[in-house]
XYZ file of N, CA, C and O in Angstrom:
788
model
N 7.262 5.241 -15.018
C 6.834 5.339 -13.629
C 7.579 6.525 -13.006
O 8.749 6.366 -12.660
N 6.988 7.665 -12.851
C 7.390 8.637 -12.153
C 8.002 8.288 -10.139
O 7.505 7.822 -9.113
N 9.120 8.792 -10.519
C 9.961 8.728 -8.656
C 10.450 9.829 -8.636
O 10.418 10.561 -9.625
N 10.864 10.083 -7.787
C 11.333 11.049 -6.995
C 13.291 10.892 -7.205
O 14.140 11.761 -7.008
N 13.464 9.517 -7.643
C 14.788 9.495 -7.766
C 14.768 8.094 -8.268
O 13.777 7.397 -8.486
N 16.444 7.696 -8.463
C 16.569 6.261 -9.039
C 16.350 5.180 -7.751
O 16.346 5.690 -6.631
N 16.227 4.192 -7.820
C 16.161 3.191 -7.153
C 17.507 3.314 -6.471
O 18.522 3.242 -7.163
N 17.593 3.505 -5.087
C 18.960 3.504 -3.905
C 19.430 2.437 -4.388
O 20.292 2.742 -5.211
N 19.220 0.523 -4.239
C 19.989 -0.174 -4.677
C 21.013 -0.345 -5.142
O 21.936 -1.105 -4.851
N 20.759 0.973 -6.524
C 21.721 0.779 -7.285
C 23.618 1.401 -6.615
O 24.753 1.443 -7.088
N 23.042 1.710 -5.500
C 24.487 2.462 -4.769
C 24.844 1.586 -4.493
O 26.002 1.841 -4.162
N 24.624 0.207 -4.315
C 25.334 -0.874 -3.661
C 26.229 -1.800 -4.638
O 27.096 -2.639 -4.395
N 25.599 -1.251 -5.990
C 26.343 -1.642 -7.409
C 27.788 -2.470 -7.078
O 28.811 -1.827 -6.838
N 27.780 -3.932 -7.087
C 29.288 -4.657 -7.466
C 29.897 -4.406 -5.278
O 30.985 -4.483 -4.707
N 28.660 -4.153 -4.867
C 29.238 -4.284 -3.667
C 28.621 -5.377 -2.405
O 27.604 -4.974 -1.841
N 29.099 -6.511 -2.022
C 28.599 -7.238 -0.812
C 28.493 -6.572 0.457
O 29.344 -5.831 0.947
N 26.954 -7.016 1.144
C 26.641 -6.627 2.106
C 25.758 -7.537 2.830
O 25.628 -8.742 2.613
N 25.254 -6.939 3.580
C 24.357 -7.769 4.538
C 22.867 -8.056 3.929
O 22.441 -7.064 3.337
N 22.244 -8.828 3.928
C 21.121 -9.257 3.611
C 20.148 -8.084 4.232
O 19.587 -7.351 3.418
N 19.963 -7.910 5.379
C 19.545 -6.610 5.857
C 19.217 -5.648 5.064
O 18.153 -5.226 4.610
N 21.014 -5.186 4.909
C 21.056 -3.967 4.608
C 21.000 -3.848 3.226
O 20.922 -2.648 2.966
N 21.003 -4.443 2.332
C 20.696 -5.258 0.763
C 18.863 -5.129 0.576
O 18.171 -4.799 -0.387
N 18.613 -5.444 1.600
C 16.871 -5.116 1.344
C 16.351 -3.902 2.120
O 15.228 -3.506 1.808
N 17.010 -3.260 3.083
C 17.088 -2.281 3.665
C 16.882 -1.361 1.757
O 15.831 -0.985 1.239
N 17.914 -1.297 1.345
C 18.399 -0.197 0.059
C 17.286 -0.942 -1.208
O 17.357 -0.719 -2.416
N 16.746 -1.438 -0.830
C 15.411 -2.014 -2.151
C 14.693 -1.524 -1.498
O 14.479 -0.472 -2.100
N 14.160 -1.513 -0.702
C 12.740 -1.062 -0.038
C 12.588 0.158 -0.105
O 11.449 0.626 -0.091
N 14.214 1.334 -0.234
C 13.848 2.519 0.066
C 13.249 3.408 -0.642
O 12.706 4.472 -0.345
N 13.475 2.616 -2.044
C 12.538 2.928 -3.440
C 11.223 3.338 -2.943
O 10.694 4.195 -3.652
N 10.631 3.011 -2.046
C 9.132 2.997 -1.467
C 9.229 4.217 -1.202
O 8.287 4.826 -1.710
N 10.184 5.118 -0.436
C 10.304 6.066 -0.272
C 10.460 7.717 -1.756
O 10.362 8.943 -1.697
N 10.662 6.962 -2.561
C 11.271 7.427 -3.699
C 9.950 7.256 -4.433
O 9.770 8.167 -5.241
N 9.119 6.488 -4.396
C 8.208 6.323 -5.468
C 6.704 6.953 -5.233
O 6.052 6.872 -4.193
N 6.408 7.449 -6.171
C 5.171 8.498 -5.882
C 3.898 7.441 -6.266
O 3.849 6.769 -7.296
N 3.007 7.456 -5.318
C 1.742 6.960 -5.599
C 0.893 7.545 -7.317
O 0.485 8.702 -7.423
N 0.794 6.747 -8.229
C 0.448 7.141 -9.607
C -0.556 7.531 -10.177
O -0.693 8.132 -11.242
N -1.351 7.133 -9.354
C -2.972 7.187 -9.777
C -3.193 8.961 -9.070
O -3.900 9.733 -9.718
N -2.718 9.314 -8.117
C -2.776 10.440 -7.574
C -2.303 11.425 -8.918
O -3.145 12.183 -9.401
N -0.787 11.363 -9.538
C -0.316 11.939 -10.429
C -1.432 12.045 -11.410
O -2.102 13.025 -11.734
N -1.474 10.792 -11.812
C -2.515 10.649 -13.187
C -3.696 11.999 -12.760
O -3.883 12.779 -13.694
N -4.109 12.163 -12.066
C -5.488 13.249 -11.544
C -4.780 14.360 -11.492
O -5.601 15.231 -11.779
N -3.586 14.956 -11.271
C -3.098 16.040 -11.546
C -2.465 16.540 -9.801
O -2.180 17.718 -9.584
N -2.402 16.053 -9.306
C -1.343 16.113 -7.654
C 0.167 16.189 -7.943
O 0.993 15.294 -8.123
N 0.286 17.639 -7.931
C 1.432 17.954 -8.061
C 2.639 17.507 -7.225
O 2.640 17.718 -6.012
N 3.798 16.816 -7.913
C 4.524 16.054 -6.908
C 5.156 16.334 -5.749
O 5.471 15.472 -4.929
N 5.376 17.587 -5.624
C 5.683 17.813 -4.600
C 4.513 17.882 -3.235
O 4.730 18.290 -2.094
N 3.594 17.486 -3.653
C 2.349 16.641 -2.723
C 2.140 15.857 -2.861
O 1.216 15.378 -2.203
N 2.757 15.148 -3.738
C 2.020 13.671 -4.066
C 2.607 12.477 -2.964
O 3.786 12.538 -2.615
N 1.886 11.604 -2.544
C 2.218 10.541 -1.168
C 3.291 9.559 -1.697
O 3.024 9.326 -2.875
N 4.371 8.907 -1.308
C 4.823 8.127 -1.971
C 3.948 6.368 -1.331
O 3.002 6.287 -0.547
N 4.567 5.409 -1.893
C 4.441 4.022 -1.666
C 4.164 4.201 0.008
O 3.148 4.169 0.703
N 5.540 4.398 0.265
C 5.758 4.246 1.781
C 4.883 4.934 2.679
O 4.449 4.546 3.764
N 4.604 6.452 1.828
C 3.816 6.982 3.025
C 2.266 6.177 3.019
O 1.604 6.170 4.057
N 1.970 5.788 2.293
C 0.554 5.154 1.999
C 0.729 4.169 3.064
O 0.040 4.006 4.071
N 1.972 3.414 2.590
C 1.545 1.818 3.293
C 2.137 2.271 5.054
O 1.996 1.268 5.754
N 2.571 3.148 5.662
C 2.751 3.195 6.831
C 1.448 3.517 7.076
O 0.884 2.933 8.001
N 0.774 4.445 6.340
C -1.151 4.982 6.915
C -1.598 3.821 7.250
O -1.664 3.541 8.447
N -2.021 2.847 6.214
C -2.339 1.438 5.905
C -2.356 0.987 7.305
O -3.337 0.582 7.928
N -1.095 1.113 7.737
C -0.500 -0.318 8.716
C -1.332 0.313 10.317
O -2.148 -0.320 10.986
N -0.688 2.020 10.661
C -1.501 2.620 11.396
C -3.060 2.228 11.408
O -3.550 1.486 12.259
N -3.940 2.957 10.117
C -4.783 2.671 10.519
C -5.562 0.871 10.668
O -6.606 0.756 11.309
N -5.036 -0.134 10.142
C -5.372 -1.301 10.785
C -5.240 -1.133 12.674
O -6.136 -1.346 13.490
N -3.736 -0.664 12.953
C -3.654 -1.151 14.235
C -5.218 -0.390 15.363
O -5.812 -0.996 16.255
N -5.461 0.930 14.915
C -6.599 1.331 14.973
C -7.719 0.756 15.152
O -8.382 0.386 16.121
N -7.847 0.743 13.585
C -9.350 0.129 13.349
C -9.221 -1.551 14.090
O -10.045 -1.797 14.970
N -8.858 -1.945 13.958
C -8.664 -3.670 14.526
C -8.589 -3.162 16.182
O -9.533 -3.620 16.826
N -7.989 -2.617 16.693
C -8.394 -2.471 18.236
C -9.854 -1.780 18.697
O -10.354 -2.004 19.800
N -10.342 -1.078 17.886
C -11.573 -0.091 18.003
C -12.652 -1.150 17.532
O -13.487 -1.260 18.430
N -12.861 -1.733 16.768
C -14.000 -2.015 15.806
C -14.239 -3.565 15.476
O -15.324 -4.110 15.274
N -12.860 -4.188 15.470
C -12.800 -5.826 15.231
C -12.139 -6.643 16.698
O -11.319 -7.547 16.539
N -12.449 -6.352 17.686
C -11.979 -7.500 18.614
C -11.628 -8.697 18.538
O -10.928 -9.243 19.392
N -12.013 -9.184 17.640
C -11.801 -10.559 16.747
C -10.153 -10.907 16.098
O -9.340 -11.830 16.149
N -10.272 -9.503 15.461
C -9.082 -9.743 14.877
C -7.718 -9.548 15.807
O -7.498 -8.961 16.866
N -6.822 -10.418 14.785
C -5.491 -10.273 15.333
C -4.894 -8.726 15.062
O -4.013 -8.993 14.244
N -4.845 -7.479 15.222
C -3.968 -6.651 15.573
C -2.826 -6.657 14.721
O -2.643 -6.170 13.605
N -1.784 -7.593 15.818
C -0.482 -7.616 15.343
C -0.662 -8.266 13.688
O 0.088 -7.814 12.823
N -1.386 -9.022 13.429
C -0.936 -9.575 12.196
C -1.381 -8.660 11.075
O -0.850 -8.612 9.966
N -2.737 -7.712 11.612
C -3.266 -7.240 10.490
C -2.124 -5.792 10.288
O -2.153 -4.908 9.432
N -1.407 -5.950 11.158
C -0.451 -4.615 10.892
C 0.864 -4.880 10.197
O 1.424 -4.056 9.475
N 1.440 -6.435 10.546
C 2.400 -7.393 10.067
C 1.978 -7.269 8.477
O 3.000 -7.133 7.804
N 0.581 -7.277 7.540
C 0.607 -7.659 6.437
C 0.293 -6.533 5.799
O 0.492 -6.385 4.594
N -0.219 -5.654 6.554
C -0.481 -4.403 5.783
C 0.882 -3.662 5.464
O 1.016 -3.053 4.403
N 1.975 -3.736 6.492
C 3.415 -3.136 6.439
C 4.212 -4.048 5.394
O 5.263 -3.600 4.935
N 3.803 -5.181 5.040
C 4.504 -6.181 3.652
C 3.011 -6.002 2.440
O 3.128 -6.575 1.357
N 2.387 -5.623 2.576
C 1.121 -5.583 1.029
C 1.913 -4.575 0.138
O 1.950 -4.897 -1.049
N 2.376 -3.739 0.381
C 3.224 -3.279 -1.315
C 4.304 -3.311 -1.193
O 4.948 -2.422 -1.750
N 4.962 -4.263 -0.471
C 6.765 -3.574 -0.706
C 7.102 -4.749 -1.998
O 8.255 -5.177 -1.962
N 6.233 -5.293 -3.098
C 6.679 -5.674 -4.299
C 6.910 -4.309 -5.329
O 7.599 -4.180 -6.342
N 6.247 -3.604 -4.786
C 6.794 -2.351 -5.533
C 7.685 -1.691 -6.029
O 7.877 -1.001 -7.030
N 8.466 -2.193 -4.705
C 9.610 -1.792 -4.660
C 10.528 -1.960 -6.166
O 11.592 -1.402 -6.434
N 9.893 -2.727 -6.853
C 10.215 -3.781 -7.874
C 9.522 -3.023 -8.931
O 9.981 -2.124 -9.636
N 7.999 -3.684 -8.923
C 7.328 -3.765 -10.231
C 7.086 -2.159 -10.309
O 7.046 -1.595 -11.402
N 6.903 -1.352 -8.903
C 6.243 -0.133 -9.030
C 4.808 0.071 -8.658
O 4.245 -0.775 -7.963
N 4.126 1.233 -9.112
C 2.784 1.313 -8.501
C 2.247 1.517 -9.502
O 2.078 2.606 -10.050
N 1.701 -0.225 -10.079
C 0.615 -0.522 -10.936
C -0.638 0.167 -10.771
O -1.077 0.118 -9.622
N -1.437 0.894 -11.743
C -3.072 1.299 -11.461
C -3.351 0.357 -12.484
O -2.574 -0.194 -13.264
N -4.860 0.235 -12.333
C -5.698 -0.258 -13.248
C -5.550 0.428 -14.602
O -5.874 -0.240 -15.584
N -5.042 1.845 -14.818
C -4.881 2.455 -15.878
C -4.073 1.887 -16.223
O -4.089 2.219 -17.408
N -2.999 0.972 -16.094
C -1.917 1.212 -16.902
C -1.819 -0.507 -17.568
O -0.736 -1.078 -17.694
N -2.791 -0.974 -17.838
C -3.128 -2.046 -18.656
C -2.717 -3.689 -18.230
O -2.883 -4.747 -18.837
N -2.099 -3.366 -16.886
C -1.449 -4.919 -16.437
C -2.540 -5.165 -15.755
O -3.080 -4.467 -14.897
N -3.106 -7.095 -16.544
C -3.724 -7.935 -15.580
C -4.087 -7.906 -14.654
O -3.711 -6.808 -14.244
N -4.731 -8.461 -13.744
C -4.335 -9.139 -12.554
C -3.502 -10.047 -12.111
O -2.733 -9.736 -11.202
N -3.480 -11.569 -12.751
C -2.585 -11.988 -12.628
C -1.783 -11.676 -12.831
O -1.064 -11.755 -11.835
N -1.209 -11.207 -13.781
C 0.336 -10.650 -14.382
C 0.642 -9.516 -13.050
O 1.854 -9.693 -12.923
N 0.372 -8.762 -12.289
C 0.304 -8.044 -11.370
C 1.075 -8.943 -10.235
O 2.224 -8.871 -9.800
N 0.271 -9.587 -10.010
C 0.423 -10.925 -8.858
C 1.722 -10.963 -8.873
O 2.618 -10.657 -8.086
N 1.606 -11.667 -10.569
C 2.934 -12.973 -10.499
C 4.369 -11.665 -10.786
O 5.467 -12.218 -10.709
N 4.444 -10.351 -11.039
C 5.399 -9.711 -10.752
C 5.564 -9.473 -9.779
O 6.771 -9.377 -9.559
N 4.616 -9.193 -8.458
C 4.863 -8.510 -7.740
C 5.762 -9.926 -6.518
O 6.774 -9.870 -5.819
N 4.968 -10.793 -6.731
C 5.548 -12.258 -6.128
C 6.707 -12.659 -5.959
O 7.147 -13.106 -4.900
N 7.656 -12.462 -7.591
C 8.729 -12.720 -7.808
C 9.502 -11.255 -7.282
O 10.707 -11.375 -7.063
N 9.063 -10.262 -7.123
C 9.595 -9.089 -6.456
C 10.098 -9.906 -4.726
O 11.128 -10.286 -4.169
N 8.594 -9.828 -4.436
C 8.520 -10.574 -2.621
C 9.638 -11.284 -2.386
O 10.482 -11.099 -1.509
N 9.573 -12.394 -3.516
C 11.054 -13.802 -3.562
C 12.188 -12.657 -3.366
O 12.842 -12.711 -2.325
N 12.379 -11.939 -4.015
C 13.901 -11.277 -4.167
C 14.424 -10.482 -3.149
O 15.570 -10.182 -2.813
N 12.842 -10.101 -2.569
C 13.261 -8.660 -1.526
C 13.226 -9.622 -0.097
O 14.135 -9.469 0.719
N 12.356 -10.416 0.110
C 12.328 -10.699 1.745
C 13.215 -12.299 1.580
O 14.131 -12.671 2.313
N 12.876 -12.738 0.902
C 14.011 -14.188 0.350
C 15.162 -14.667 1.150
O 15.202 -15.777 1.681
N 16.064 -13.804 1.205
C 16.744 -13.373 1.703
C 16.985 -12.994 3.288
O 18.133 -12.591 3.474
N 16.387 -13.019 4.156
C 15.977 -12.431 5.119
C 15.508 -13.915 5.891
O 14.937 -14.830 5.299
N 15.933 -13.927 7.517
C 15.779 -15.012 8.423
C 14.258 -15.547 7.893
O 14.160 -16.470 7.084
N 13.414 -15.037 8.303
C 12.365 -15.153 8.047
C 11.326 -14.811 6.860
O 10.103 -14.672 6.860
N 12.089 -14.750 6.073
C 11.131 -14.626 4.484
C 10.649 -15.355 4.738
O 10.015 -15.101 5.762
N 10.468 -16.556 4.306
C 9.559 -17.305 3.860
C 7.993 -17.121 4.592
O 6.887 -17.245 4.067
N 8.362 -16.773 6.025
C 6.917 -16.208 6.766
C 6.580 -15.041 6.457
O 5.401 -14.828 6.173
N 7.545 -13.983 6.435
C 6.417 -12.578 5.070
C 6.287 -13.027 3.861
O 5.201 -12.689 3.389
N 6.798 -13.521 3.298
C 5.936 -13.793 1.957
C 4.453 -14.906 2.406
O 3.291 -14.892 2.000
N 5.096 -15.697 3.303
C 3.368 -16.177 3.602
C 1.964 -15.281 3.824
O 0.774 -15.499 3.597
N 2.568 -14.391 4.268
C 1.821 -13.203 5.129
C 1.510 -12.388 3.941
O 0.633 -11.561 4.191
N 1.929 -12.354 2.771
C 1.837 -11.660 1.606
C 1.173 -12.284 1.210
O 0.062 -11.847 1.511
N 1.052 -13.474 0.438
C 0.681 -14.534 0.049
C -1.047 -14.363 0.278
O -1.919 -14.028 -0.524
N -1.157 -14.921 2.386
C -2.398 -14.311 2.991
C -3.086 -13.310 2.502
O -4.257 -13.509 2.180
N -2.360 -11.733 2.310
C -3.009 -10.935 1.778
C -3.965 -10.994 0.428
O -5.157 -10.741 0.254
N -2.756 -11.507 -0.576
C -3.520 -11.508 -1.880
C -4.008 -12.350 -2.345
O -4.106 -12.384 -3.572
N -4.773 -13.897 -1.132
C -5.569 -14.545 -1.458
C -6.877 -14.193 -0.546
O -7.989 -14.711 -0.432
N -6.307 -13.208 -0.021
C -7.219 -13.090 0.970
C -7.774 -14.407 1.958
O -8.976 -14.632 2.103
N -6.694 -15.225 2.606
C -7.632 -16.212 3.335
C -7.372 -16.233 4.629
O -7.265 -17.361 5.111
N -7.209 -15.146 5.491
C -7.937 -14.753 6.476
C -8.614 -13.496 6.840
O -8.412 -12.534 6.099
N -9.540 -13.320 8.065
C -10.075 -12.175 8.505
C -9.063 -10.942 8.110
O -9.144 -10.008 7.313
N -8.034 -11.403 9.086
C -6.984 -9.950 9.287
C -6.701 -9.450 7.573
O -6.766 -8.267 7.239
N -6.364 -10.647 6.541
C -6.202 -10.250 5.060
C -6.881 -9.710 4.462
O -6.558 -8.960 3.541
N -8.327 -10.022 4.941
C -9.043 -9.173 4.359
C -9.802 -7.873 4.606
O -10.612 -7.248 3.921
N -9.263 -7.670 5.831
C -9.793 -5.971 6.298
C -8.608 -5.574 6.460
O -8.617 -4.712 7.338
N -7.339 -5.798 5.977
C -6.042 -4.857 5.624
C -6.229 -4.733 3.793
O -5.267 -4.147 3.296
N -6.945 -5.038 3.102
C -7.444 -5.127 1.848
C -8.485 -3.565 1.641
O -8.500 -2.650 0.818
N -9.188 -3.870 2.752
C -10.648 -2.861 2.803
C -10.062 -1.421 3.069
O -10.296 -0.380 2.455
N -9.178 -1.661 4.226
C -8.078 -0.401 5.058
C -7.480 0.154 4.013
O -7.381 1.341 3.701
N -6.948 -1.159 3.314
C -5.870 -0.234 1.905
C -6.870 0.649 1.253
O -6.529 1.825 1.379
N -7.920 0.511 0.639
C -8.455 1.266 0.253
C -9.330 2.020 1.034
O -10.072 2.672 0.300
N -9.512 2.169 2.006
C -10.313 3.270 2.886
C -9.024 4.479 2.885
O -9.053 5.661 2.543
N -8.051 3.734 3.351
C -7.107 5.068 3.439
C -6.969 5.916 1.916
O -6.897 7.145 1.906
N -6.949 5.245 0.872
C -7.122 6.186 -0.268
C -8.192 7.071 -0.775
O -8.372 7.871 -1.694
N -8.905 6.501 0.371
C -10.452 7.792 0.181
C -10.352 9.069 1.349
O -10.790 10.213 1.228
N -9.461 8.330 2.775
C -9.255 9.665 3.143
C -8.080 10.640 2.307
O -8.090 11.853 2.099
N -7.028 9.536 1.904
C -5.649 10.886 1.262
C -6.724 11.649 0.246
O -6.710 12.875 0.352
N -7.422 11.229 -0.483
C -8.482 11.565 -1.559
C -9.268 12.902 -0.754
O -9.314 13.882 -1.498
N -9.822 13.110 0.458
C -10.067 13.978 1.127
C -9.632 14.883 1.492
O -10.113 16.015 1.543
N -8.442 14.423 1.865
C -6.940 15.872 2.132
C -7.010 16.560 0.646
O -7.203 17.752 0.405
N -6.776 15.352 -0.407
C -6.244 15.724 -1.172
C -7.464 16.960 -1.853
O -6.883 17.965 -2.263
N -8.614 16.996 -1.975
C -10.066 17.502 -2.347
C -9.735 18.939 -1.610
O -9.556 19.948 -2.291
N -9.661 18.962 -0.049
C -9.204 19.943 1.163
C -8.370 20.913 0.627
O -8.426 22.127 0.823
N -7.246 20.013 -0.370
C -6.150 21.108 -0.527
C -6.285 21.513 -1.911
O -5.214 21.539 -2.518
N -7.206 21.802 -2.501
C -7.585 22.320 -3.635
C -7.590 21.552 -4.934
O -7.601 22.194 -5.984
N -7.582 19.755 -4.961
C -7.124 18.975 -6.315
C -8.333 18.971 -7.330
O -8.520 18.530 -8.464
N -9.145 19.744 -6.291
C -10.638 19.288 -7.121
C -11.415 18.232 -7.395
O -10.787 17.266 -6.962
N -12.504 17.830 -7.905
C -13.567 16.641 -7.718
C -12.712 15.030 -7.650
O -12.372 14.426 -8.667
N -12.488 14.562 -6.328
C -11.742 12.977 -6.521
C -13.032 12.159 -6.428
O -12.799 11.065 -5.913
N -14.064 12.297 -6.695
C -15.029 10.886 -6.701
C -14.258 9.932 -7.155
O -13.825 9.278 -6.205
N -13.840 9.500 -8.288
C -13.358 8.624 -9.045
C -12.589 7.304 -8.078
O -12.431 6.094 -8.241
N -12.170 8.492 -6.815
C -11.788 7.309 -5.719
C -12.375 7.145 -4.743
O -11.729 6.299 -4.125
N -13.302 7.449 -4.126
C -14.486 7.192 -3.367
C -15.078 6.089 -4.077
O -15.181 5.038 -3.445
N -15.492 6.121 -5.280
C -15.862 5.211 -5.932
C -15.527 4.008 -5.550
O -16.313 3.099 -5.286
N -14.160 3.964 -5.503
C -13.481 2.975 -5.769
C -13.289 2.322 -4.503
O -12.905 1.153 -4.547
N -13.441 2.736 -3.633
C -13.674 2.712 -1.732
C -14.701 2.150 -1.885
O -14.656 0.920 -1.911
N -15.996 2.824 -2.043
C -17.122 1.923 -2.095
C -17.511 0.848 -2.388
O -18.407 0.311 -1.737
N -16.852 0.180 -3.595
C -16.652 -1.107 -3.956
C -16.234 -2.113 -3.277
O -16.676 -3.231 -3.540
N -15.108 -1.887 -2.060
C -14.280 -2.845 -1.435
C -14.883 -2.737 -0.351
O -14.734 -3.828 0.199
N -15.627 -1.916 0.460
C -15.848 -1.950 2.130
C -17.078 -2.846 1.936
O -18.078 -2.600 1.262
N -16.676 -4.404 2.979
C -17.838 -4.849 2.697
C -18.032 -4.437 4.665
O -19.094 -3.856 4.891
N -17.181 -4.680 5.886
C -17.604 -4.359 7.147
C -18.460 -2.881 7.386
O -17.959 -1.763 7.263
N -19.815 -3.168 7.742
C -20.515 -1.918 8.121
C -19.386 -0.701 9.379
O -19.359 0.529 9.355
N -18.887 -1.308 9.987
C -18.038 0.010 10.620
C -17.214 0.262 9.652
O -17.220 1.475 9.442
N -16.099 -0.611 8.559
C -15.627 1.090 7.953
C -16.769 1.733 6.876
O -16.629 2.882 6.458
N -17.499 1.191 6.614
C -18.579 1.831 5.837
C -19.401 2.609 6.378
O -20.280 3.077 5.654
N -19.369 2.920 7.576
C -19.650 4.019 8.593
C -18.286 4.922 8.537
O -18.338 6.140 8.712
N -17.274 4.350 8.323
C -16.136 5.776 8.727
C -16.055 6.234 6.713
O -15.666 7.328 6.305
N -16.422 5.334 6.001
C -16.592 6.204 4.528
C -17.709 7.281 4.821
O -17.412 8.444 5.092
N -18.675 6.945 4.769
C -19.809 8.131 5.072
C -19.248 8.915 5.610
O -18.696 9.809 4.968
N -19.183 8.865 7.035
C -18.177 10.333 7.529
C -17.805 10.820 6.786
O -18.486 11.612 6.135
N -16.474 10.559 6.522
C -15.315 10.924 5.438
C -16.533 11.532 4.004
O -16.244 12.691 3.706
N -17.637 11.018 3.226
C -17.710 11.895 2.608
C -18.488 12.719 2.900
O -18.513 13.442 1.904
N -19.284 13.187 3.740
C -19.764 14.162 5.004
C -18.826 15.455 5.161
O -19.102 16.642 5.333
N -17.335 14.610 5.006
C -16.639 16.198 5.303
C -15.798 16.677 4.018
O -15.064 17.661 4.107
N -15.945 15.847 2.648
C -15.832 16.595 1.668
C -16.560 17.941 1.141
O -17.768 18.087 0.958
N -15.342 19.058 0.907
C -15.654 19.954 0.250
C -16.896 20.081 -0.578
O -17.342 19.117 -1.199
N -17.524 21.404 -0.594
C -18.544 21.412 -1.765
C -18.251 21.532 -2.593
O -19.045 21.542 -3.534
């Protein structure tokens, strides 16, 4: 798994601290870790998005799209689960479908990641619920922070086309599959409207 550096954690090596600041230095890996599937296509790393920058887009564009488009939905929560949907990463890393792990097996690493990283923390047990939500998808907000996750990888996919990576269908594709709400399936069209020729 290509990063940008080792996992921070390990600076805390043989040292007690605050629960905080103990998952504070796991999470920052997110920062450190380069989105893979981008690499795999040839996005040279010093462009390539990490974890973190993805899942802050993520969380943005829910708070967005959920005020613009879903009145229905809760807002705060769909931004609450989109800002906890990959920080198992922090852990397992940034699984693609290329790289031969399950689904379940996906899950159940990334789960026991969740236990370790928010666990700890006043309120774990309610982000991992909120995680949980996500990857059973059993509410509204879970499941159009699901659709978001992947809409936003069809716009970075656009920048990324913009700045010379050459043909990304392969992830449009893959956008298309998940948008089942006709408004973001109105903001995909756009989006491929303003891909390059």
């Amino acid at each position: 798994m290509k990063t940008k550096s080792s996992p921070p954690v390990a600076l805390l090596r043989g040292r007690k601290t605050l629960p905080l600041i103990e998952t504070y230095f796991e999470l920052n890996h997110l920062k450190q870790l380069f989105r893979q599937g981008w690499l795999r296509v040839g996005i040279p790393t010093e462009r390539c998005e990490s974890v973190a920058e993805h899942s802050l887009f993520v969380a943005l564009l829910c708070l967005f799209i959920a005020d613009s488009h879903f009145p229905e939905a809760d807002a705060g929560r769909a931004v609450r689960i989109a800002l906890l949907h990959d920080l198992g990463e922090a852990y397992v890393g940034d699984l693609t479908p290329h790289d031969g792990v399950g689904r379940e097996d996906k899950h159940a690493r990334e789960r026991r990641a969740m236990e370790q990283l928010v666990g700890k923390l006043p309120r774990g047990a309610e982000y991992l619920a909120l995680w949980d939500e996500y990857e059973q998808g059993t509410s509204f907000e879970a499941r159009l922070v699901r659709q978001v996750d992947r809409l936003e990888m069809g716009l970075q996919a656009c920048v990324y086309e913009h700045q010379g990576a050459g043909d990304l269908s392969e992830f449009f594709a893959s956008v298309e599959k998940v948008l089942e709400a006709p408004e973001l399936r109105a903001v995909l069209a756009e989006l491929e409207a303003l891909r390059p020729d």
